[in-house]
CSV table of C-alpha atoms in Angstrom, one decimal:
chain,number,residue,atom,x,y,z
B,1,UNK,CA,0.0,187.7,53.6
B,2,UNK,CA,-0.9,190.4,56.1
B,3,UNK,CA,-3.7,192.6,55.0
B,4,UNK,CA,-2.3,195.7,56.8
B,5,UNK,CA,0.5,198.2,56.2
B,6,UNK,CA,2.1,200.1,59.1
B,7,UNK,CA,5.2,202.4,59.4
B,8,UNK,CA,8.2,200.5,60.4
B,9,UNK,CA,9.1,202.7,63.3
B,10,UNK,CA,8.0,205.7,65.2
B,11,UNK,CA,9.2,207.8,68.1
B,12,UNK,CA,7.1,209.5,70.8
B,13,UNK,CA,8.0,211.7,73.7
B,14,UNK,CA,7.1,210.4,77.2
B,15,UNK,CA,3.8,211.9,78.4
B,16,UNK,CA,2.7,212.7,74.8
B,17,UNK,CA,0.0,210.9,72.9
B,18,UNK,CA,1.3,208.2,70.5
B,19,UNK,CA,-0.7,207.9,67.3
B,20,UNK,CA,0.0,204.7,65.4
B,21,UNK,CA,-1.6,204.5,61.9
B,22,UNK,CA,-2.6,201.4,60.0
B,23,UNK,CA,-3.9,200.9,56.4
B,24,UNK,CA,-6.2,198.0,55.6
B,25,UNK,CA,-7.8,199.0,52.3
B,26,UNK,CA,-8.9,195.4,51.5
B,27,UNK,CA,-10.8,194.8,54.7
B,28,UNK,CA,-14.1,193.0,54.3
B,29,UNK,CA,-17.3,194.1,55.9
B,30,UNK,CA,-17.3,191.5,58.8
B,31,UNK,CA,-13.6,191.6,59.6
B,32,UNK,CA,-12.4,193.1,62.8
B,33,UNK,CA,-9.3,195.4,63.3
B,34,UNK,CA,-7.2,194.2,66.2
B,35,UNK,CA,-4.2,195.8,67.9
B,36,UNK,CA,-1.6,193.8,69.8
B,37,UNK,CA,1.8,194.8,71.1
B,38,UNK,CA,4.9,192.8,71.9
B,39,UNK,CA,7.4,194.1,74.4
B,40,UNK,CA,10.8,192.6,74.0
B,41,UNK,CA,11.1,188.9,74.9
B,42,UNK,CA,7.5,188.7,75.9
B,43,UNK,CA,4.4,187.2,74.2
B,44,UNK,CA,2.0,189.5,72.4
B,45,UNK,CA,-0.4,191.4,74.5
B,46,UNK,CA,-3.9,192.3,73.4
B,47,UNK,CA,-4.7,196.1,73.3
B,48,UNK,CA,-8.0,196.7,71.7
B,49,UNK,CA,-10.2,195.7,68.7
B,50,UNK,CA,-13.1,197.2,66.7
B,51,UNK,CA,-15.4,196.5,63.8
B,52,UNK,CA,-16.9,199.9,62.7
B,53,UNK,CA,-17.2,202.1,65.7
B,54,UNK,CA,-14.4,203.9,67.6
B,55,UNK,CA,-13.4,202.0,70.7
B,56,UNK,CA,-11.8,203.0,74.0
B,57,UNK,CA,-10.5,201.0,76.9
B,58,UNK,CA,-8.1,201.6,79.8
B,59,UNK,CA,-5.1,201.1,77.5
B,60,UNK,CA,-5.9,202.9,74.3
B,61,UNK,CA,-8.4,204.3,71.8
B,62,UNK,CA,-9.0,203.0,68.4
B,63,UNK,CA,-10.3,205.3,65.6
B,64,UNK,CA,-11.6,203.6,62.5
B,65,UNK,CA,-12.3,205.7,59.4
B,66,UNK,CA,-15.8,205.6,58.0
B,67,UNK,CA,-14.8,203.6,55.0
B,68,UNK,CA,-12.9,201.2,57.3
B,69,UNK,CA,-9.8,201.4,55.1
B,70,UNK,CA,-7.6,202.7,57.8
B,71,UNK,CA,-7.4,203.1,61.6
B,72,UNK,CA,-5.3,204.8,64.3
B,73,UNK,CA,-4.3,203.5,67.7
B,74,UNK,CA,-3.9,206.2,70.2
B,75,UNK,CA,-2.0,205.8,73.5
B,76,UNK,CA,-3.1,209.0,75.2
B,77,UNK,CA,-0.1,209.5,77.6
B,78,UNK,CA,2.8,207.3,76.4
B,79,UNK,CA,5.2,206.0,79.1
B,80,UNK,CA,8.6,204.4,78.7
B,81,UNK,CA,6.9,201.0,79.3
B,82,UNK,CA,4.9,201.5,76.1
B,83,UNK,CA,8.0,200.9,74.0
B,84,UNK,CA,7.2,197.9,72.0
B,85,UNK,CA,6.3,196.6,68.5
B,86,UNK,CA,2.6,197.3,67.8
B,87,UNK,CA,0.8,195.1,65.4
B,88,UNK,CA,-2.4,196.1,63.5
B,89,UNK,CA,-4.2,192.9,62.4
B,90,UNK,CA,-7.3,192.3,60.3
B,91,UNK,CA,-9.1,189.3,61.7
B,92,UNK,CA,-9.5,186.2,59.7
B,93,UNK,CA,-13.0,184.8,60.0
B,94,UNK,CA,-11.9,181.2,59.7
B,95,UNK,CA,-11.3,180.2,63.3
B,96,UNK,CA,-10.0,183.7,64.3
B,97,UNK,CA,-6.3,183.0,63.5
B,98,UNK,CA,-4.2,186.2,63.5
B,99,UNK,CA,-2.1,187.1,60.5
B,100,UNK,CA,0.7,189.3,61.8
B,101,UNK,CA,2.6,191.8,59.7
B,102,UNK,CA,5.9,193.4,60.6
B,103,UNK,CA,4.3,196.0,62.9
B,104,UNK,CA,5.5,199.4,64.1
B,105,UNK,CA,8.4,199.6,66.5
B,106,UNK,CA,7.4,202.4,68.9
B,107,UNK,CA,10.1,204.0,70.9
B,108,UNK,CA,9.0,206.2,73.8
B,109,UNK,CA,11.8,208.6,74.8
B,110,UNK,CA,12.2,210.6,78.0
X,1,UNK,CA,-2.6,183.6,87.8
X,2,UNK,CA,-4.9,181.9,85.2
X,3,UNK,CA,-3.1,182.9,82.0
X,4,UNK,CA,-1.7,180.7,79.3
X,5,UNK,CA,1.4,178.8,80.3
X,6,UNK,CA,4.1,177.1,78.2
X,7,UNK,CA,6.9,174.7,79.0
X,8,UNK,CA,9.8,174.6,78.8
X,9,UNK,CA,10.6,178.2,78.7
X,10,UNK,CA,13.9,177.4,77.0
X,11,UNK,CA,15.0,174.4,75.1
X,12,UNK,CA,18.4,173.7,73.5
X,13,UNK,CA,18.7,170.6,71.4
X,14,UNK,CA,20.9,169.0,68.8
X,15,UNK,CA,20.1,168.8,65.1
X,16,UNK,CA,18.2,165.7,64.4
X,17,UNK,CA,16.6,165.3,67.8
X,18,UNK,CA,12.9,165.4,68.5
X,19,UNK,CA,11.4,168.0,70.8
X,20,UNK,CA,8.0,168.4,72.5
X,21,UNK,CA,6.6,171.8,73.5
X,22,UNK,CA,3.7,172.1,75.8
X,23,UNK,CA,0.9,174.6,76.1
X,24,UNK,CA,-1.7,175.0,78.9
X,25,UNK,CA,-4.5,177.3,77.8
X,26,UNK,CA,-6.7,179.4,79.9
X,27,UNK,CA,-9.2,177.1,81.6
X,28,UNK,CA,-12.4,176.8,79.6
X,29,UNK,CA,-11.0,178.2,76.4
X,30,UNK,CA,-12.0,175.9,73.5
X,31,UNK,CA,-9.7,177.5,70.9
X,32,UNK,CA,-6.0,177.1,70.9
X,33,UNK,CA,-3.4,178.5,68.5
X,34,UNK,CA,0.3,177.9,67.9
X,35,UNK,CA,2.5,180.5,66.3
X,36,UNK,CA,6.2,180.9,65.9
X,37,UNK,CA,8.6,183.8,65.7
X,38,UNK,CA,12.0,183.4,64.1
X,39,UNK,CA,14.8,185.8,64.9
X,40,UNK,CA,14.0,189.2,63.4
X,41,UNK,CA,10.8,187.9,61.9
X,42,UNK,CA,7.1,188.5,62.5
X,43,UNK,CA,4.8,186.0,64.1
X,44,UNK,CA,3.7,183.1,61.9
X,45,UNK,CA,0.6,181.1,62.4
X,46,UNK,CA,1.1,177.3,62.6
X,47,UNK,CA,-2.1,175.5,63.7
X,48,UNK,CA,-5.5,176.1,65.3
X,49,UNK,CA,-7.4,173.8,67.5
X,50,UNK,CA,-11.2,173.9,68.2
X,51,UNK,CA,-11.6,171.5,71.1
X,52,UNK,CA,-9.5,168.4,70.3
X,53,UNK,CA,-9.7,168.8,66.5
X,54,UNK,CA,-7.5,170.9,64.2
X,55,UNK,CA,-9.5,172.4,61.4
X,56,UNK,CA,-6.6,174.6,60.3
X,57,UNK,CA,-3.1,173.1,60.0
X,58,UNK,CA,-2.2,175.4,57.1
X,59,UNK,CA,0.8,177.0,58.8
X,60,UNK,CA,2.7,173.9,59.7
X,61,UNK,CA,6.0,174.3,57.7
X,62,UNK,CA,6.7,170.6,57.0
X,63,UNK,CA,5.6,167.1,58.0
X,64,UNK,CA,8.2,167.1,60.7
X,65,UNK,CA,5.8,169.3,62.7
X,66,UNK,CA,2.7,167.9,64.4
X,67,UNK,CA,0.5,168.9,67.2
X,68,UNK,CA,-2.2,167.3,69.3
X,69,UNK,CA,-4.6,168.4,72.0
X,70,UNK,CA,-6.2,166.2,74.5
X,71,UNK,CA,-9.2,166.7,76.8
X,72,UNK,CA,-9.9,170.0,75.2
X,73,UNK,CA,-7.1,171.5,77.2
X,74,UNK,CA,-3.3,170.8,77.0
X,75,UNK,CA,-1.7,170.9,73.6
X,76,UNK,CA,1.7,169.5,72.6
X,77,UNK,CA,3.6,170.7,69.5
X,78,UNK,CA,6.2,168.1,68.4
X,79,UNK,CA,9.1,168.8,66.0
X,80,UNK,CA,10.8,165.6,64.7
X,81,UNK,CA,14.4,165.5,63.4
X,82,UNK,CA,14.9,169.2,64.3
X,83,UNK,CA,16.8,171.4,61.9
X,84,UNK,CA,18.7,174.7,62.7
X,85,UNK,CA,16.0,176.7,60.8
X,86,UNK,CA,13.5,175.4,63.4
X,87,UNK,CA,15.2,177.7,66.0
X,88,UNK,CA,12.5,180.2,67.0
X,89,UNK,CA,10.2,181.3,69.8
X,90,UNK,CA,7.1,179.1,69.8
X,91,UNK,CA,4.0,180.9,71.1
X,92,UNK,CA,0.7,179.5,72.2
X,93,UNK,CA,-2.5,181.4,72.5
X,94,UNK,CA,-6.1,180.6,73.5
X,95,UNK,CA,-9.5,182.2,73.1
X,96,UNK,CA,-12.9,181.5,74.4
X,97,UNK,CA,-14.6,180.1,71.3
X,98,UNK,CA,-12.3,180.8,68.4
X,99,UNK,CA,-14.6,183.3,66.7
X,100,UNK,CA,-13.7,186.6,65.1
X,101,UNK,CA,-13.9,189.5,67.5
X,102,UNK,CA,-12.5,187.5,70.4
X,103,UNK,CA,-9.3,188.3,72.3
X,104,UNK,CA,-6.4,185.8,72.0
X,105,UNK,CA,-4.3,185.5,75.1
X,106,UNK,CA,-0.7,184.6,74.5
X,107,UNK,CA,1.7,182.6,76.7
X,108,UNK,CA,5.3,183.7,77.3
X,109,UNK,CA,6.6,181.3,74.6
X,110,UNK,CA,9.2,178.6,74.4
X,111,UNK,CA,12.6,179.6,73.0
X,112,UNK,CA,14.0,176.7,71.0
X,113,UNK,CA,17.6,176.6,69.9
X,114,UNK,CA,18.7,173.9,67.6
X,115,UNK,CA,22.5,173.5,67.5
C-alpha cells in the first residue's frame, strides 16, 4: 500500500502558485519523498525529491516539515501545461521501486 | 533523444494469445522497472531488474506474466494466454543504479487491449 495521502483534486489559477500537500506520517528516517506527475496519456515525469532539507529545481520547490511527516510541492507560476496528476511517493529502500497512490489531479484554469 | 523507449506503442490482441512488450532503457542504466496502469487506476509495480537478474518480482499478478532482461539492457515482458483484465498501459522505467534517492525515467508506455 502507498504510504502517502493526498487530496484527490485541486484547482489553481494560471500564473498563481500551486501548493500540493502530502501526508506521509509513517515515513522512516532513510526514505526519500519523491514527486512525479503524469500528463494525460504520457508516462510519469520526475519532478523533484528530497530527504530532510527543502529542495528547489527549475520545475518546483519541495518543502518538507521538520518531523518529515508531511511535505508540500510548490509550482511557483502554474501554467495550463501543468495540468496533470501529481504523485507524492515515499521511496522504498529495496531496489528503489516506487509505490504510487492515487495522486492529486491538478487542474490549472485560465 | 536517449530516453526510455518502448514498443509497440499500441497492441490489440485476442483473449488467449501471448504478447511480448519491449523496453529499451537509458544506456548505462543498470536498474529497470516494469509497472502497469489499468483504466482509471494508479500505477502498479510489477518487477525490478538489477542487471540481468530480478531480485523483486513481487508485483507480477500471476504466473502468466514473466520478464527477462539480456545484456543488462533490453527487457521483454511476456504475458501468456492474455485475459481481458490484462488490458492496461504497461510502463517501463530505468534508473542508474537502482538505489533510493535516484530518479526513475519512464518510457511512454505500451497500451495493451485484449479483446
